[in-house]
Amino acid sequence: MVHYDQLGNGRSTHLPDAGADFWTVELFLEELDTLLDYLGLRDRYCLLGQSWGGMLAAEHAVLQPEGLQGLVIANSPSSFPTWVEEALRLRRELPGGVHEALLAHEATADFSHPDYLAATEVFYRAHVCRADPWPAEVVATFDAIEADPTVYHTMNGPTEFHVIGTLKDWTIEDRLHRVKAPTLVLTGRFDEATPRAAEAYAQKIPGAQWVILGGSSHMPHVEEPALCMRSVSSFLDEVAA
């Protein structure tokens, strides 16, 4: 298994001064192709992408690469406009004036206000990661974004639900019929990638399977790791057979 840090993230090269026109879907598709070639995997591989990774994996799969044997799209929206609509719905359903607090500070672009951060945490603990306490790797992920938010803020925005970055109009729904590889779609019952946000993957990719993990939100790999990994392993066994 190969798990890689994308450019601008983790232990890969960081480019905090690169402009918005640098951080594109095409850039990360080229990076994935380069990695496949460098590791000699081009002729036979499976690809799993989670959240943004699933969006990128779908972009890769619609190009019909010959060596792609299996595809797992986990916790990913197929359309950012739909994702935002669903995020706003989920926000409105949260108790205690969370949605109103978020709206007030988004209107002034005050994303560092303590009230905004507190309201954001309520959403995240309901729809991003319901594990309590958060595992160390989840905390480390958010710490890494805070240390260098270049890619996340440029392409997405300041939070999971306030999408004002370059991907705000992104959709792949009109191209999903091109995917040829066997596909597994994973989402969580409480996922910010709601059924409406993710259903196009299951409906428009020929033969796609869809598994909804009942105790998870956006990170079933840490919320229900055994069930999540078993679902992936079973799918890969089918692909191998």
GROMACS .gro file of C-alpha atoms in nm:
model
  241
    1MET     CA    1   0.000   0.000   0.000
    2VAL     CA    2   0.123   0.348  -0.089
    3HIS     CA    3  -0.008   0.647   0.109
    4TYR     CA    4   0.136   0.974  -0.012
    5ASP     CA    5   0.136   1.335   0.101
    6GLN     CA    6   0.025   1.564  -0.178
    7LEU     CA    7   0.226   1.868  -0.277
    8GLY     CA    8   0.175   2.144  -0.024
    9ASN     CA    9   0.078   1.900   0.252
   10GLY     CA   10   0.238   1.676   0.513
   11ARG     CA   11   0.604   1.600   0.449
   12SER     CA   12   0.591   1.693   0.081
   13THR     CA   13   0.718   2.027  -0.043
   14HIS     CA   14   0.523   2.327   0.084
   15LEU     CA   15   0.475   2.630  -0.141
   16PRO     CA   16   0.295   2.893   0.072
   17ASP     CA   17   0.367   3.167  -0.182
   18ALA     CA   18   0.213   2.985  -0.479
   19GLY     CA   19  -0.095   3.160  -0.615
   20ALA     CA   20  -0.443   3.026  -0.668
   21ASP     CA   21  -0.372   2.952  -1.034
   22PHE     CA   22  -0.105   2.703  -0.927
   23TRP     CA   23  -0.328   2.482  -0.710
   24THR     CA   24  -0.551   2.306  -0.961
   25VAL     CA   25  -0.711   1.967  -1.011
   26GLU     CA   26  -0.479   1.922  -1.308
   27LEU     CA   27  -0.174   1.971  -1.086
   28PHE     CA   28  -0.277   1.692  -0.851
   29LEU     CA   29  -0.375   1.463  -1.139
   30GLU     CA   30  -0.027   1.509  -1.282
   31GLU     CA   31   0.125   1.440  -0.941
   32LEU     CA   32  -0.069   1.113  -0.916
   33ASP     CA   33   0.038   1.010  -1.266
   34THR     CA   34   0.399   1.092  -1.183
   35LEU     CA   35   0.383   0.880  -0.868
   36LEU     CA   36   0.229   0.584  -1.051
   37ASP     CA   37   0.503   0.599  -1.314
   38TYR     CA   38   0.784   0.643  -1.061
   39LEU     CA   39   0.669   0.343  -0.857
   40GLY     CA   40   0.602   0.131  -1.165
   41LEU     CA   41   0.235   0.079  -1.079
   42ARG     CA   42   0.079   0.212  -1.396
   43ASP     CA   43  -0.020  -0.128  -1.537
   44ARG     CA   44  -0.215  -0.258  -1.235
   45TYR     CA   45  -0.334  -0.067  -0.930
   46CYS     CA   46  -0.636   0.019  -0.718
   47LEU     CA   47  -0.700   0.369  -0.592
   48LEU     CA   48  -0.870   0.486  -0.272
   49GLY     CA   49  -0.943   0.854  -0.216
   50GLN     CA   50  -1.109   1.002   0.092
   51SER     CA   51  -1.294   1.338   0.093
   52TRP     CA   52  -1.096   1.561  -0.149
   53GLY     CA   53  -0.897   1.249  -0.234
   54GLY     CA   54  -1.214   1.081  -0.358
   55MET     CA   55  -1.290   1.379  -0.578
   56LEU     CA   56  -0.941   1.354  -0.726
   57ALA     CA   57  -0.971   0.977  -0.762
   58ALA     CA   58  -1.293   1.025  -0.958
   59GLU     CA   59  -1.123   1.283  -1.181
   60HIS     CA   60  -0.851   1.025  -1.245
   61ALA     CA   61  -1.098   0.744  -1.312
   62VAL     CA   62  -1.311   0.931  -1.567
   63LEU     CA   63  -0.998   0.951  -1.784
   64GLN     CA   64  -1.022   0.569  -1.808
   65PRO     CA   65  -0.662   0.477  -1.723
   66GLU     CA   66  -0.604   0.122  -1.842
   67GLY     CA   67  -0.427   0.001  -1.529
   68LEU     CA   68  -0.694   0.109  -1.281
   69GLN     CA   69  -0.840  -0.216  -1.145
   70GLY     CA   70  -1.057  -0.080  -0.863
   71LEU     CA   71  -1.173   0.252  -0.723
   72VAL     CA   72  -1.285   0.346  -0.371
   73ILE     CA   73  -1.447   0.688  -0.325
   74ALA     CA   74  -1.486   0.758   0.045
   75ASN     CA   75  -1.681   1.047   0.200
   76SER     CA   76  -1.667   1.263  -0.111
   77PRO     CA   77  -1.914   1.499  -0.275
   78SER     CA   78  -1.975   1.475  -0.648
   79SER     CA   79  -2.070   1.843  -0.665
   80PHE     CA   80  -1.950   2.124  -0.442
   81PRO     CA   81  -2.264   2.336  -0.492
   82THR     CA   82  -2.468   2.042  -0.359
   83TRP     CA   83  -2.215   1.990  -0.079
   84VAL     CA   84  -2.263   2.351   0.032
   85GLU     CA   85  -2.642   2.325   0.020
   86GLU     CA   86  -2.628   2.015   0.238
   87ALA     CA   87  -2.376   2.169   0.477
   88LEU     CA   88  -2.604   2.467   0.528
   89ARG     CA   89  -2.894   2.231   0.596
   90LEU     CA   90  -2.689   2.038   0.852
   91ARG     CA   91  -2.585   2.365   1.015
   92ARG     CA   92  -2.942   2.483   1.048
   93GLU     CA   93  -3.031   2.160   1.227
   94LEU     CA   94  -2.765   2.208   1.496
   95PRO     CA   95  -2.893   2.336   1.832
   96GLY     CA   96  -2.795   2.640   2.033
   97GLY     CA   97  -2.772   2.907   1.765
   98VAL     CA   98  -2.471   2.749   1.595
   99HIS     CA   99  -2.587   2.837   1.245
  100GLU     CA  100  -2.661   3.197   1.339
  101ALA     CA  101  -2.319   3.239   1.499
  102LEU     CA  102  -2.152   3.103   1.188
  103LEU     CA  103  -2.351   3.332   0.960
  104ALA     CA  104  -2.272   3.641   1.167
  105HIS     CA  105  -1.896   3.593   1.151
  106GLU     CA  106  -1.893   3.474   0.790
  107ALA     CA  107  -2.061   3.802   0.698
  108THR     CA  108  -1.758   3.989   0.835
  109ALA     CA  109  -1.502   3.725   0.730
  110ASP     CA  110  -1.397   3.693   1.094
  111PHE     CA  111  -1.309   3.326   1.084
  112SER     CA  112  -1.077   3.343   1.386
  113HIS     CA  113  -1.335   3.481   1.630
  114PRO     CA  114  -1.371   3.252   1.934
  115ASP     CA  115  -1.747   3.223   1.881
  116TYR     CA  116  -1.696   3.120   1.520
  117LEU     CA  117  -1.434   2.862   1.616
  118ALA     CA  118  -1.661   2.724   1.889
  119ALA     CA  119  -1.955   2.692   1.649
  120THR     CA  120  -1.730   2.530   1.390
  121GLU     CA  121  -1.622   2.270   1.643
  122VAL     CA  122  -1.984   2.178   1.714
  123PHE     CA  123  -2.037   2.109   1.342
  124TYR     CA  124  -1.709   1.917   1.311
  125ARG     CA  125  -1.784   1.691   1.608
  126ALA     CA  126  -2.128   1.614   1.464
  127HIS     CA  127  -2.044   1.568   1.096
  128VAL     CA  128  -1.665   1.543   1.048
  129CYS     CA  129  -1.538   1.316   1.326
  130ARG     CA  130  -1.762   1.181   1.602
  131ALA     CA  131  -1.485   0.992   1.783
  132ASP     CA  132  -1.439   1.126   2.135
  133PRO     CA  133  -1.169   1.219   2.202
  134TRP     CA  134  -1.037   1.281   1.854
  135PRO     CA  135  -0.755   1.040   1.764
  136ALA     CA  136  -0.405   1.187   1.759
  137GLU     CA  137  -0.386   1.163   1.380
  138VAL     CA  138  -0.703   1.370   1.339
  139VAL     CA  139  -0.570   1.638   1.574
  140ALA     CA  140  -0.240   1.634   1.385
  141THR     CA  141  -0.425   1.682   1.056
  142PHE     CA  142  -0.602   1.995   1.174
  143ASP     CA  143  -0.280   2.123   1.333
  144ALA     CA  144  -0.107   2.078   0.997
  145ILE     CA  145  -0.380   2.274   0.816
  146GLU     CA  146  -0.349   2.554   1.070
  147ALA     CA  147   0.029   2.561   1.028
  148ASP     CA  148   0.004   2.586   0.649
  149PRO     CA  149  -0.350   2.640   0.518
  150THR     CA  150  -0.236   2.738   0.168
  151VAL     CA  151  -0.388   2.453  -0.032
  152TYR     CA  152  -0.699   2.406   0.181
  153HIS     CA  153  -0.789   2.773   0.199
  154THR     CA  154  -0.713   2.830  -0.169
  155MET     CA  155  -0.910   2.539  -0.310
  156ASN     CA  156  -1.179   2.494  -0.043
  157GLY     CA  157  -1.207   2.785   0.197
  158PRO     CA  158  -1.168   2.852   0.570
  159THR     CA  159  -1.391   2.564   0.686
  160GLU     CA  160  -1.558   2.247   0.563
  161PHE     CA  161  -1.888   2.427   0.516
  162HIS     CA  162  -1.783   2.775   0.398
  163VAL     CA  163  -1.656   2.689   0.051
  164ILE     CA  164  -1.532   3.005  -0.121
  165GLY     CA  165  -1.217   2.863  -0.283
  166THR     CA  166  -1.139   2.778  -0.643
  167LEU     CA  167  -1.333   2.448  -0.623
  168LYS     CA  168  -1.662   2.611  -0.520
  169ASP     CA  169  -1.825   2.538  -0.857
  170TRP     CA  170  -1.661   2.197  -0.911
  171THR     CA  171  -1.872   1.902  -1.020
  172ILE     CA  172  -1.799   1.571  -1.184
  173GLU     CA  173  -2.154   1.440  -1.212
  174ASP     CA  174  -2.179   1.482  -1.589
  175ARG     CA  175  -1.866   1.268  -1.642
  176LEU     CA  176  -1.912   0.981  -1.400
  177HIS     CA  177  -2.061   0.751  -1.664
  178ARG     CA  178  -1.711   0.729  -1.813
  179VAL     CA  179  -1.570   0.537  -1.515
  180LYS     CA  180  -1.491   0.180  -1.617
  181ALA     CA  181  -1.324   0.049  -1.302
  182PRO     CA  182  -1.524  -0.142  -1.039
  183THR     CA  183  -1.615   0.115  -0.776
  184LEU     CA  184  -1.701   0.119  -0.407
  185VAL     CA  185  -1.859   0.431  -0.256
  186LEU     CA  186  -1.830   0.478   0.121
  187THR     CA  187  -2.014   0.734   0.334
  188GLY     CA  188  -2.108   0.769   0.699
  189ARG     CA  189  -2.459   0.795   0.838
  190PHE     CA  190  -2.380   1.136   0.989
  191ASP     CA  191  -2.138   1.239   0.711
  192GLU     CA  192  -2.114   1.595   0.589
  193ALA     CA  193  -2.094   1.416   0.254
  194THR     CA  194  -2.463   1.336   0.285
  195PRO     CA  195  -2.646   1.083   0.068
  196ARG     CA  196  -2.762   1.367  -0.157
  197ALA     CA  197  -2.404   1.495  -0.190
  198ALA     CA  198  -2.259   1.153  -0.272
  199GLU     CA  199  -2.537   0.959  -0.444
  200ALA     CA  200  -2.431   1.047  -0.800
  201TYR     CA  201  -2.122   0.829  -0.758
  202ALA     CA  202  -2.341   0.528  -0.683
  203GLN     CA  203  -2.605   0.611  -0.943
  204LYS     CA  204  -2.394   0.719  -1.239
  205ILE     CA  205  -2.086   0.498  -1.217
  206PRO     CA  206  -2.184   0.169  -1.384
  207GLY     CA  207  -2.212  -0.113  -1.131
  208ALA     CA  208  -2.095   0.093  -0.833
  209GLN     CA  209  -2.153  -0.041  -0.480
  210TRP     CA  210  -2.250   0.195  -0.197
  211VAL     CA  211  -2.189   0.123   0.171
  212ILE     CA  212  -2.313   0.360   0.444
  213LEU     CA  213  -2.142   0.307   0.780
  214GLY     CA  214  -2.400   0.356   1.053
  215GLY     CA  215  -2.177   0.489   1.332
  216SER     CA  216  -1.963   0.729   1.134
  217SER     CA  217  -1.961   1.080   1.000
  218HIS     CA  218  -1.684   1.196   0.764
  219MET     CA  219  -1.398   0.980   0.893
  220PRO     CA  220  -1.512   0.617   0.921
  221HIS     CA  221  -1.149   0.505   0.897
  222VAL     CA  222  -1.104   0.637   1.255
  223GLU     CA  223  -1.467   0.628   1.374
  224GLU     CA  224  -1.539   0.266   1.273
  225PRO     CA  225  -1.196   0.146   1.157
  226ALA     CA  226  -1.264  -0.228   1.170
  227LEU     CA  227  -1.589  -0.208   0.971
  228CYS     CA  228  -1.446   0.047   0.730
  229MET     CA  229  -1.134  -0.158   0.656
  230ARG     CA  230  -1.340  -0.476   0.628
  231SER     CA  231  -1.562  -0.308   0.368
  232VAL     CA  232  -1.259  -0.198   0.168
  233SER     CA  233  -1.087  -0.536   0.200
  234SER     CA  234  -1.396  -0.724   0.086
  235PHE     CA  235  -1.424  -0.500  -0.218
  236LEU     CA  236  -1.055  -0.546  -0.304
  237ASP     CA  237  -1.098  -0.922  -0.271
  238GLU     CA  238  -1.380  -0.904  -0.525
  239VAL     CA  239  -1.164  -0.699  -0.759
  240ALA     CA  240  -0.875  -0.944  -0.725
  241ALA     CA  241  -1.106  -1.240  -0.793
   0.00000   0.00000   0.00000
